[in-house]
């Protein structure tokens, strides 16, 4: 069939608040509560800009194309912010609301349809056996938007027809380029150390520096220097201009020490923590700009900006036609929810300038593209539960590999180990290998006592790979596996076994605890930390327990008596 038939020539109905109208009258669309709504679609068979005006309050605009999909087709789409281990190709019946774009692969090739990045509405696609529906959420919070006399540049619809002989992966990458004209490149690949999956927010500056020094010594001699990112746990409770009592070192001093190690400083930041009720207030963008200016003055070169959706949306893992599912009473009803959130992302970018790398975490995917250099594309992996890493890590890398280099540098999250034996080496070794070959960001969360010879060799090789530019690793079996096992890594076919077991399990490491911990064994949970520590130390004395090392304040999160 001709390309233009698949694209825009067959728009059959346009609706405002679900009132369906003939295709030959899109410029006079009216509906309940928006009698004066006007929708303009201007473009050609490859791209069409959608502009909306209405003096009456407006909620949704829906567009429909008549189309019959092939019976054997498979479907794929975006996520509002990141994957949660479940993203993959489905049948038409299982293709729920697909945020931002959809891809159909059938007998005659791979077709794509979506909206360009950084739209001013939330856009999702609903597919049925006889049609395609585009849902545009124009609300302000959960209330109708009041546009007044202005015209809303809602989005630009783009589409790509099938190319004979082209693989779905190649088609997906080409379509991402059509959706994102100007991705924000990184000057060099982003990699290094992050303390979250070994400290889980209970670290000290001294512990952070010791672990970072031990891990990043494995990157000695590499021209592209690694980052050391202090994740959640350094900050004071009520703001971002100082540290908490446990951390024990001013952040400018930490940055100086990292630079003296020839390491680039980075830190974690949750900008909307104190503004969850109403991010439309002008003080929000002003405060964020001030925070980021402070971080820059301290000497930090990377910001991992987190909770960027949850803190206003109040939900995780949204599989809905819009991310606005809670009651959001925002004071400014003249801007759409998308305009407000996107405006905050732009404020972050402007404050960071060109010399600070931003990693978006829990960030709206279509808003991060073109604004942030790096984007976390999956939910958290783990330093103590392989099931989480297996679920979220390979899925994120595989199902968002086509975004790498076209939207941003992909971040599939960290390789972590919170205590010896927590994750079987046969599994973690493979995750190290794939993540470092993916072309995306590569971060390690590892305590220094667990750096045995096997780990050192693997991480040294991984840092060398991750420090240089690589093409995106292509998941060969991504249409059949949600955690792909077969990958084309720079022309080399590599197969991974995510259920592998080491021939010789690593024995637990013996320890003595001096300082605060979360809990020891199940019977002790809920007791004051001092009481738990006293019992541990008394056991050590009575039983003459041998130990391998001492764990100081904040060096560990989960432990059992006698083992870390």
Coordinates of C-alpha atoms in Angstrom, one line a residue:
X1 CA 0.0 0.0 0.0
X2 CA 1.1 3.6 -0.5
X3 CA 2.8 5.3 2.4
X4 CA 0.3 8.2 2.6
X5 CA -2.6 5.8 3.1
X6 CA -0.9 4.4 6.2
X7 CA -0.1 7.8 7.5
X8 CA -2.5 10.8 7.5
X9 CA -4.8 10.6 4.5
X10 CA -7.3 8.4 6.2
X11 CA -8.0 10.3 9.4
X12 CA -11.6 9.3 10.0
X13 CA -12.6 11.1 13.1
X14 CA -11.4 13.7 15.6
X15 CA -12.9 14.1 19.1
X16 CA -12.6 16.5 22.0
X17 CA -13.8 14.8 25.2
X18 CA -14.7 11.7 23.1
X19 CA -17.3 13.4 20.8
X20 CA -16.6 11.9 17.4
X21 CA -16.7 14.1 14.3
X22 CA -16.4 13.5 10.5
X23 CA -12.9 13.5 9.1
X24 CA -13.8 16.3 6.7
X25 CA -14.3 18.8 9.5
X26 CA -11.2 18.7 11.7
X27 CA -11.0 22.5 11.9
X28 CA -14.5 22.7 13.5
X29 CA -14.2 20.0 16.1
X30 CA -16.6 20.7 19.0
X31 CA -17.6 18.6 22.0
X32 CA -19.0 18.6 25.5
X33 CA -17.4 21.4 27.5
X34 CA -15.3 22.7 24.6
X35 CA -17.8 23.9 22.0
X36 CA -15.3 26.3 20.5
X37 CA -12.4 23.9 20.3
X38 CA -10.3 24.1 17.1
X39 CA -7.9 21.5 16.0
X40 CA -5.5 22.1 13.2
X41 CA -3.4 19.4 11.5
X42 CA -0.8 20.6 9.1
X43 CA 1.9 18.6 7.4
X44 CA 2.4 15.8 4.9
X45 CA 2.5 12.0 4.8
X46 CA 5.6 11.9 7.0
X47 CA 4.9 14.5 9.7
X48 CA 2.0 16.5 10.9
X49 CA 1.8 19.2 13.5
X50 CA -1.2 19.3 15.8
X51 CA -2.3 22.7 17.1
X52 CA -5.2 23.1 19.5
X53 CA -7.1 26.2 20.6
X54 CA -10.1 26.5 22.9
X55 CA -11.7 29.3 25.0
X56 CA -13.5 26.6 27.0
X57 CA -11.8 24.2 29.5
X58 CA -10.3 21.2 27.7
X59 CA -9.3 17.8 28.8
X60 CA -8.6 15.2 26.0
X61 CA -8.3 15.2 22.3
X62 CA -8.7 11.9 20.5
X63 CA -7.9 11.1 16.8
X64 CA -8.7 7.9 15.0
X65 CA -7.4 6.3 11.8
X66 CA -9.2 3.5 10.1
X67 CA -6.7 0.7 9.6
X68 CA -6.7 -3.1 9.6
X69 CA -3.6 -4.8 10.9
X70 CA -2.3 -8.1 9.6
X71 CA -3.4 -11.1 11.6
X72 CA 0.1 -12.3 12.5
X73 CA 1.6 -8.9 13.4
X74 CA 3.4 -8.2 16.6
X75 CA 3.4 -4.9 18.4
X76 CA 5.8 -2.8 20.5
X77 CA 5.7 0.6 22.1
X78 CA 7.1 3.2 24.6
X79 CA 6.8 3.7 28.3
X80 CA 5.8 6.9 30.1
X81 CA 9.1 7.0 31.9
X82 CA 11.1 3.7 32.1
X83 CA 10.6 -0.1 31.7
X84 CA 9.8 -2.3 34.7
X85 CA 10.9 -5.7 33.4
X86 CA 7.6 -6.3 31.4
X87 CA 8.2 -4.3 28.2
X88 CA 8.3 -6.4 25.0
X89 CA 6.6 -7.4 21.8
X90 CA 3.0 -8.5 22.1
X91 CA 0.0 -9.6 20.1
X92 CA -2.7 -7.0 19.1
X93 CA -5.0 -8.3 21.8
X94 CA -2.3 -7.6 24.5
X95 CA -1.1 -4.3 23.2
X96 CA -2.5 -2.0 25.9
X97 CA -2.1 1.8 25.8
X98 CA 1.3 2.5 24.2
X99 CA 2.9 5.8 25.3
X100 CA 4.5 8.0 22.7
X101 CA 4.8 5.6 19.8
X102 CA 4.0 2.1 18.5
X103 CA 5.8 -0.3 16.1
X104 CA 4.1 -3.0 14.1
X105 CA 6.0 -5.9 12.6
X106 CA 4.1 -8.0 10.1
X107 CA 4.6 -10.0 6.9
X108 CA 5.3 -6.9 4.8
X109 CA 7.8 -5.3 7.2
X110 CA 8.0 -2.9 10.2
X111 CA 5.8 0.2 10.4
X112 CA 6.1 2.9 13.1
X113 CA 3.9 5.8 14.2
X114 CA 4.4 8.2 17.1
X115 CA 4.9 11.8 18.2
X116 CA 8.1 13.8 18.3
X117 CA 10.0 14.2 21.6
X118 CA 9.2 17.1 23.9
X119 CA 5.5 17.5 23.1
X120 CA 3.2 19.7 25.1
X121 CA 0.7 16.9 25.8
X122 CA 0.9 13.3 27.0
X123 CA 0.3 11.1 24.0
X124 CA -0.6 7.5 23.8
X125 CA -1.8 5.0 21.2
X126 CA -4.6 2.5 21.4
X127 CA -4.8 -0.2 18.7
X128 CA -7.7 -2.4 17.7
X129 CA -8.4 -4.8 14.8
X130 CA -10.0 -2.0 12.8
X131 CA -8.2 1.2 13.8
X132 CA -5.6 3.4 15.5
X133 CA -6.5 5.9 18.2
X134 CA -4.2 8.7 19.4
X135 CA -5.1 10.0 22.9
X136 CA -3.8 13.5 23.8
X137 CA -4.1 14.4 27.5
X138 CA -4.3 18.2 27.5
X139 CA -5.2 18.6 31.2
X140 CA -3.6 20.8 33.8
X141 CA -2.9 18.4 36.6
X142 CA -6.1 16.4 36.7
X143 CA -8.3 19.4 35.8
X144 CA -9.2 20.8 32.4
X145 CA -6.6 23.2 31.0
X146 CA -7.7 26.8 30.4
X147 CA -5.9 27.9 27.3
X148 CA -7.7 31.2 27.0
X149 CA -6.8 32.8 23.7
X150 CA -3.5 31.0 23.1
X151 CA -2.9 28.1 20.6
X152 CA -1.4 25.0 22.1
X153 CA 1.3 23.4 19.9
X154 CA 0.3 20.0 21.1
X155 CA 2.6 17.6 19.3
X156 CA 4.0 16.5 15.9
X157 CA 2.9 13.2 14.6
X158 CA 5.5 11.2 12.7
X159 CA 5.3 7.9 10.9
X160 CA 7.5 5.6 8.9
X161 CA 6.4 2.9 6.5
X162 CA 7.9 -0.5 6.1
X163 CA 11.2 -0.9 4.2
X164 CA 11.7 -4.2 2.5
X165 CA 14.3 -6.4 4.1
X166 CA 14.8 -4.1 7.1
X167 CA 15.0 -5.7 10.6
X168 CA 12.7 -4.4 13.3
X169 CA 15.7 -3.1 15.3
X170 CA 17.1 -1.1 12.4
X171 CA 13.6 0.3 11.7
X172 CA 13.1 1.2 15.3
X173 CA 16.4 3.1 15.4
X174 CA 15.6 5.0 12.2
X175 CA 12.2 5.9 13.6
X176 CA 13.7 7.2 16.9
X177 CA 15.9 9.5 14.8
X178 CA 12.7 10.8 13.1
X179 CA 11.1 11.4 16.6
X180 CA 14.2 13.1 18.0
X181 CA 15.9 15.6 15.6
X182 CA 18.7 16.6 18.1
X183 CA 19.7 14.2 20.8
X184 CA 22.0 15.7 23.4
X185 CA 25.3 13.9 23.0
X186 CA 27.8 13.1 25.7
X187 CA 31.4 14.4 25.2
X188 CA 32.6 10.9 26.2
X189 CA 30.9 7.7 27.4
X190 CA 29.7 7.9 31.0
X191 CA 30.9 5.2 33.5
X192 CA 32.3 4.8 37.0
X193 CA 31.3 4.1 40.6
X194 CA 27.9 4.7 42.3
X195 CA 27.4 3.7 45.9
X196 CA 23.7 2.9 46.0
X197 CA 23.7 -0.9 45.5
X198 CA 26.4 -1.5 48.1
X199 CA 25.4 1.2 50.7
X200 CA 21.7 1.7 50.0
X201 CA 21.7 5.2 51.5
X202 CA 23.6 4.4 54.7
X203 CA 27.1 5.5 53.7
X204 CA 29.7 7.9 55.0
X205 CA 32.0 10.2 53.0
X206 CA 35.0 8.2 54.3
X207 CA 33.4 4.9 53.3
X208 CA 32.4 6.3 49.9
X209 CA 35.9 7.5 49.2
X210 CA 37.6 4.3 50.2
X211 CA 35.3 2.2 48.0
X212 CA 35.5 4.5 45.1
X213 CA 39.3 4.6 45.2
X214 CA 39.5 0.8 45.3
X215 CA 37.0 0.3 42.5
X216 CA 38.2 3.1 40.2
X217 CA 41.8 2.1 40.6
X218 CA 40.8 -0.6 38.0
X219 CA 40.3 2.3 35.5
X220 CA 43.8 3.6 35.9
X221 CA 45.4 4.7 32.7
X222 CA 42.1 5.2 30.8
X223 CA 42.0 8.5 28.9
X224 CA 38.3 9.0 29.6
X225 CA 38.2 9.4 33.3
X226 CA 35.4 7.8 35.3
X227 CA 32.8 9.4 37.6
X228 CA 32.2 8.7 41.3
X229 CA 28.6 9.3 42.1
X230 CA 27.4 9.8 45.7
X231 CA 23.9 8.5 45.6
X232 CA 21.0 9.1 48.0
X233 CA 22.2 9.4 51.6
X234 CA 24.6 12.4 51.6
X235 CA 22.0 15.2 51.9
X236 CA 20.4 17.0 54.9
X237 CA 16.8 16.2 55.5
X238 CA 15.2 19.5 54.6
X239 CA 17.2 20.6 51.6
X240 CA 20.2 20.2 49.3
X241 CA 22.7 22.8 50.5
X242 CA 24.4 20.7 53.2
X243 CA 25.1 17.1 54.4
X244 CA 23.5 15.0 57.1
X245 CA 25.3 14.2 60.4
X246 CA 26.3 10.7 59.3
X247 CA 28.0 11.7 56.1
X248 CA 30.7 13.6 57.8
X249 CA 32.3 15.7 55.1
X250 CA 31.2 18.9 53.2
X251 CA 30.4 18.1 49.6
X252 CA 32.9 20.7 48.2
X253 CA 35.6 18.9 50.1
X254 CA 34.5 15.5 48.8
X255 CA 34.6 16.9 45.2
X256 CA 38.2 18.1 45.9
X257 CA 39.2 14.7 47.1
X258 CA 37.7 12.9 44.1
X259 CA 39.4 15.2 41.7
X260 CA 42.7 14.6 43.5
X261 CA 42.1 10.9 42.7
X262 CA 41.7 11.9 39.0
X263 CA 38.0 11.0 39.2
X264 CA 35.0 13.2 38.1
X265 CA 32.6 14.0 41.0
X266 CA 28.9 13.3 40.7
X267 CA 25.9 13.3 43.1
X268 CA 22.3 12.3 43.5
X269 CA 19.5 14.9 43.6
X270 CA 15.7 14.7 44.1
X271 CA 14.5 18.2 43.1
X272 CA 10.8 17.7 43.6
X273 CA 10.9 16.1 47.1
X274 CA 9.6 19.2 48.8
X275 CA 7.3 20.3 45.9
X276 CA 5.1 17.3 45.3
X277 CA 1.7 19.0 45.9
X278 CA 2.1 21.8 43.3
X279 CA 5.1 21.9 40.9
X280 CA 3.5 24.8 38.9
X281 CA 4.6 27.4 41.5
X282 CA 7.3 29.7 40.3
X283 CA 9.4 29.0 43.4
X284 CA 9.9 25.4 42.2
X285 CA 11.9 26.2 39.1
X286 CA 13.7 29.0 40.9
X287 CA 14.8 26.7 43.8
X288 CA 15.9 23.9 41.4
X289 CA 18.1 26.4 39.5
X290 CA 19.6 27.5 42.8
X291 CA 20.3 24.0 43.9
X292 CA 22.0 23.1 40.6
X293 CA 24.1 26.3 40.7
X294 CA 25.2 25.3 44.2
X295 CA 26.3 21.8 43.0
X296 CA 28.2 23.3 40.2
X297 CA 30.0 25.7 42.5
X298 CA 30.9 22.7 44.7
X299 CA 32.7 21.2 41.7
X300 CA 30.2 18.4 40.6
X301 CA 30.3 17.4 37.0
X302 CA 27.4 14.9 36.9
X303 CA 23.9 15.0 38.5
X304 CA 21.7 11.9 38.8
X305 CA 18.3 13.6 39.0
X306 CA 15.8 11.2 40.5
X307 CA 12.1 10.7 41.3
X308 CA 11.2 13.0 38.4
X309 CA 7.8 11.4 37.8
X310 CA 6.8 9.8 41.1
X311 CA 7.1 13.0 43.0
X312 CA 4.3 14.6 41.0
X313 CA 2.5 11.6 39.6
X314 CA 2.5 9.5 42.9
X315 CA 2.6 6.2 40.9
X316 CA 5.1 3.7 39.7
X317 CA 4.9 1.5 36.6
X318 CA 2.0 3.2 34.8
X319 CA 0.4 1.0 32.2
X320 CA -2.4 3.5 31.5
X321 CA -3.4 5.8 28.6
X322 CA -2.1 8.8 30.6
X323 CA 0.3 9.1 33.5
X324 CA -2.1 11.4 35.3
X325 CA -4.3 9.0 37.3
X326 CA -4.3 10.6 40.7
X327 CA -6.1 13.8 41.7
X328 CA -3.7 16.6 41.1
X329 CA -4.9 20.0 42.2
X330 CA -2.3 22.4 40.7
X331 CA -2.7 26.2 41.0
X332 CA -1.7 27.0 37.4
X333 CA -4.4 25.7 35.1
X334 CA -3.3 27.6 32.1
X335 CA -0.5 25.1 31.2
X336 CA -0.9 21.5 30.5
X337 CA 0.7 18.9 32.8
X338 CA 3.1 18.1 30.1
X339 CA 4.1 21.8 29.7
X340 CA 4.7 22.1 33.4
X341 CA 6.9 19.0 33.7
X342 CA 8.7 19.7 30.5
X343 CA 9.4 23.2 31.6
X344 CA 11.0 21.9 34.8
X345 CA 13.3 19.7 32.8
X346 CA 14.3 22.6 30.6
X347 CA 15.0 24.6 33.8
X348 CA 17.3 21.8 35.0
X349 CA 19.1 21.7 31.7
X350 CA 19.6 25.5 31.6
X351 CA 20.9 25.5 35.2
X352 CA 23.3 22.7 34.5
X353 CA 24.7 24.3 31.4
X354 CA 26.9 22.5 29.0
X355 CA 29.5 21.3 31.5
X356 CA 27.4 19.2 33.7
X357 CA 26.1 15.7 32.6
X358 CA 22.5 14.9 33.6
X359 CA 21.3 11.4 34.2
X360 CA 17.5 11.4 34.2
X361 CA 16.1 8.8 36.6
X362 CA 12.3 8.1 36.7
X363 CA 12.2 10.8 34.1
X364 CA 9.5 11.1 31.4
X365 CA 11.2 9.3 28.5
X366 CA 10.0 11.6 25.7
X367 CA 10.9 14.7 27.8
X368 CA 14.4 13.5 28.7
X369 CA 15.2 12.9 25.0
X370 CA 17.1 15.8 23.6
X371 CA 17.5 17.5 27.0
X372 CA 19.4 15.0 29.2
X373 CA 22.6 13.3 28.1
X374 CA 21.8 10.0 29.9
X375 CA 18.5 8.4 30.8
X376 CA 17.8 5.5 33.1
X377 CA 15.7 3.2 31.0
X378 CA 14.7 0.6 33.5
X379 CA 13.6 0.1 37.1
X380 CA 16.2 -0.6 39.8
X381 CA 18.6 -3.6 39.6
X382 CA 20.0 -4.9 42.9
X383 CA 23.1 -5.6 44.8
X384 CA 21.5 -8.4 46.8
X385 CA 18.6 -9.9 44.8
X386 CA 19.5 -11.3 41.4
X387 CA 15.8 -11.7 40.5
X388 CA 15.5 -7.9 40.3
X389 CA 18.6 -7.5 38.2
X390 CA 17.5 -10.3 35.8
X391 CA 14.0 -8.8 35.6
X392 CA 14.9 -5.1 35.1
X393 CA 18.5 -5.0 33.7
X394 CA 18.5 -7.0 30.5
X395 CA 14.9 -5.9 29.8
X396 CA 15.8 -2.2 29.9
X397 CA 18.9 -2.7 27.8
X398 CA 17.1 -4.8 25.2
X399 CA 13.8 -2.9 24.9
X400 CA 15.4 0.5 24.8
X401 CA 18.6 -0.3 22.8
X402 CA 17.1 1.6 19.8
X403 CA 16.9 4.7 22.0
X404 CA 20.7 4.6 22.6
X405 CA 22.4 7.3 20.5
X406 CA 19.1 8.4 19.0
X407 CA 17.4 9.8 22.2
X408 CA 20.2 9.8 24.7
X409 CA 23.0 7.6 26.1
X410 CA 21.1 4.7 27.7
X411 CA 21.6 3.8 31.3
X412 CA 20.6 0.2 32.2
X413 CA 21.5 0.8 35.9
X414 CA 24.3 -0.6 38.0
X415 CA 26.2 -3.8 38.6
X416 CA 25.9 -4.2 42.4
X417 CA 27.1 -6.4 45.2
X418 CA 26.0 -5.4 48.7
X419 CA 27.7 -8.3 50.5
X420 CA 29.8 -11.3 49.6
X421 CA 27.8 -14.1 48.0
X422 CA 24.7 -11.9 47.7
X423 CA 24.6 -12.5 43.9
X424 CA 26.1 -15.6 42.3
X425 CA 29.3 -14.6 40.4
X426 CA 28.3 -16.5 37.3
X427 CA 25.3 -14.2 37.0
X428 CA 26.9 -10.9 38.0
X429 CA 29.9 -11.6 35.8
X430 CA 27.6 -11.8 32.8
X431 CA 25.7 -8.7 33.7
X432 CA 29.0 -6.9 34.0
X433 CA 29.9 -8.1 30.5
X434 CA 26.7 -7.1 28.8
X435 CA 26.3 -3.8 30.5
X436 CA 29.9 -2.8 29.6
X437 CA 29.3 -3.9 26.0
X438 CA 26.0 -2.2 25.6
X439 CA 27.4 1.2 24.6
X440 CA 25.4 2.8 27.4
X441 CA 26.4 4.1 30.8
X442 CA 28.3 1.6 33.0
X443 CA 28.3 2.0 36.8
X444 CA 29.5 -0.3 39.6
X445 CA 28.3 -0.5 43.2
X446 CA 30.9 -2.6 45.1
X447 CA 32.4 -2.6 48.6
X448 CA 36.2 -2.8 48.6
X449 CA 36.5 -6.0 50.7
X450 CA 34.6 -7.9 47.9
X451 CA 37.0 -7.0 45.2
X452 CA 38.6 -10.4 44.7
X453 CA 40.8 -11.3 41.8
X454 CA 37.9 -12.5 39.6
X455 CA 36.0 -9.3 40.2
X456 CA 39.1 -7.1 39.6
X457 CA 39.8 -8.8 36.3
X458 CA 36.2 -8.5 35.1
X459 CA 35.8 -4.9 36.1
X460 CA 39.1 -3.8 34.7
X461 CA 38.1 -5.2 31.3
X462 CA 34.6 -3.8 31.6
X463 CA 35.9 -0.3 32.4
X464 CA 38.2 -0.4 29.4
X465 CA 35.2 -1.3 27.2
X466 CA 32.8 1.2 28.7
X467 CA 35.3 4.1 28.6
X468 CA 35.2 4.3 24.8
X469 CA 32.3 4.8 22.4
X470 CA 30.6 1.7 21.2
X471 CA 27.5 1.0 19.0
X472 CA 24.4 0.0 20.8
X473 CA 24.4 -3.7 21.5
X474 CA 21.5 -5.2 19.5
X475 CA 19.2 -7.7 21.2
X476 CA 18.8 -10.5 18.6
X477 CA 15.9 -12.3 20.4
X478 CA 14.1 -9.2 21.7
X479 CA 10.9 -10.1 19.9
X480 CA 10.7 -13.4 21.8
X481 CA 12.4 -12.7 25.2
X482 CA 11.7 -10.0 27.6
X483 CA 15.2 -10.5 29.1
X484 CA 17.1 -11.0 25.8
X485 CA 19.9 -13.7 25.9
X486 CA 21.4 -13.3 22.4
X487 CA 23.2 -10.0 21.5
X488 CA 25.1 -8.5 18.7
X489 CA 27.9 -6.6 20.5
X490 CA 29.8 -4.6 18.0
X491 CA 29.6 -7.4 15.4
X492 CA 30.3 -10.1 17.9
X493 CA 27.5 -12.6 18.7
X494 CA 27.4 -13.1 22.5
X495 CA 25.0 -15.4 24.4
X496 CA 24.1 -15.0 28.1
X497 CA 22.6 -17.5 30.5
X498 CA 20.8 -15.4 33.1
X499 CA 20.1 -18.5 35.2
X500 CA 23.7 -19.7 35.4
X501 CA 25.1 -21.0 38.7
X502 CA 28.8 -20.9 39.8
X503 CA 30.4 -24.2 40.2
X504 CA 31.9 -23.1 43.5
X505 CA 29.6 -20.7 45.4
X506 CA 31.4 -17.8 47.2
X507 CA 31.4 -18.4 51.0
X508 CA 29.8 -15.6 53.1
X509 CA 32.3 -13.1 54.5
X510 CA 32.6 -13.0 58.3
X511 CA 32.4 -9.6 59.9
X512 CA 32.2 -7.5 63.1
X513 CA 29.9 -4.5 63.0
X514 CA 30.9 -1.2 64.7
X515 CA 28.2 1.5 64.2
X516 CA 24.7 1.8 63.0
X517 CA 23.0 -0.8 60.8
X518 CA 19.5 -1.4 59.5
X519 CA 19.0 -4.9 61.0
X520 CA 20.8 -8.1 61.8
X521 CA 18.6 -11.1 61.8
X522 CA 14.8 -11.4 61.5
X523 CA 14.3 -11.7 65.3
X524 CA 16.1 -8.4 65.9
X525 CA 14.2 -6.2 63.4
X526 CA 12.6 -3.3 65.1
X527 CA 15.0 -3.2 68.0
X528 CA 17.1 -0.1 68.6
X529 CA 20.3 -0.3 66.6
X530 CA 22.4 0.0 69.8
X531 CA 20.7 -3.1 71.3
X532 CA 21.3 -5.1 68.1
X533 CA 25.0 -4.1 68.0
X534 CA 25.5 -4.9 71.7
X535 CA 24.1 -8.4 71.1
X536 CA 26.3 -8.9 68.1
X537 CA 29.5 -7.9 69.9
X538 CA 28.5 -10.0 72.9
X539 CA 28.1 -13.0 70.7
X540 CA 31.5 -12.4 69.2
X541 CA 33.1 -12.3 72.7
X542 CA 31.3 -15.4 74.0
X543 CA 31.7 -17.6 71.0
X544 CA 35.1 -16.3 70.0
X545 CA 33.9 -15.9 66.5
X546 CA 36.6 -15.3 63.9
X547 CA 36.1 -12.4 61.4
X548 CA 37.6 -11.2 58.2
X549 CA 37.0 -7.4 58.5
X550 CA 35.1 -4.8 60.4
X551 CA 32.1 -3.0 59.0
X552 CA 31.9 0.6 60.0
X553 CA 28.9 3.0 60.2
X554 CA 26.8 2.9 57.0
X555 CA 28.9 0.4 55.2
X556 CA 26.1 -2.2 55.0
X557 CA 22.4 -2.3 54.8
X558 CA 21.2 -5.9 55.2
X559 CA 23.1 -8.5 57.3
X560 CA 22.8 -11.6 59.3
X561 CA 24.6 -12.4 62.5
X562 CA 28.1 -13.6 61.6
X563 CA 27.7 -13.0 57.9
X564 CA 27.7 -10.0 55.6

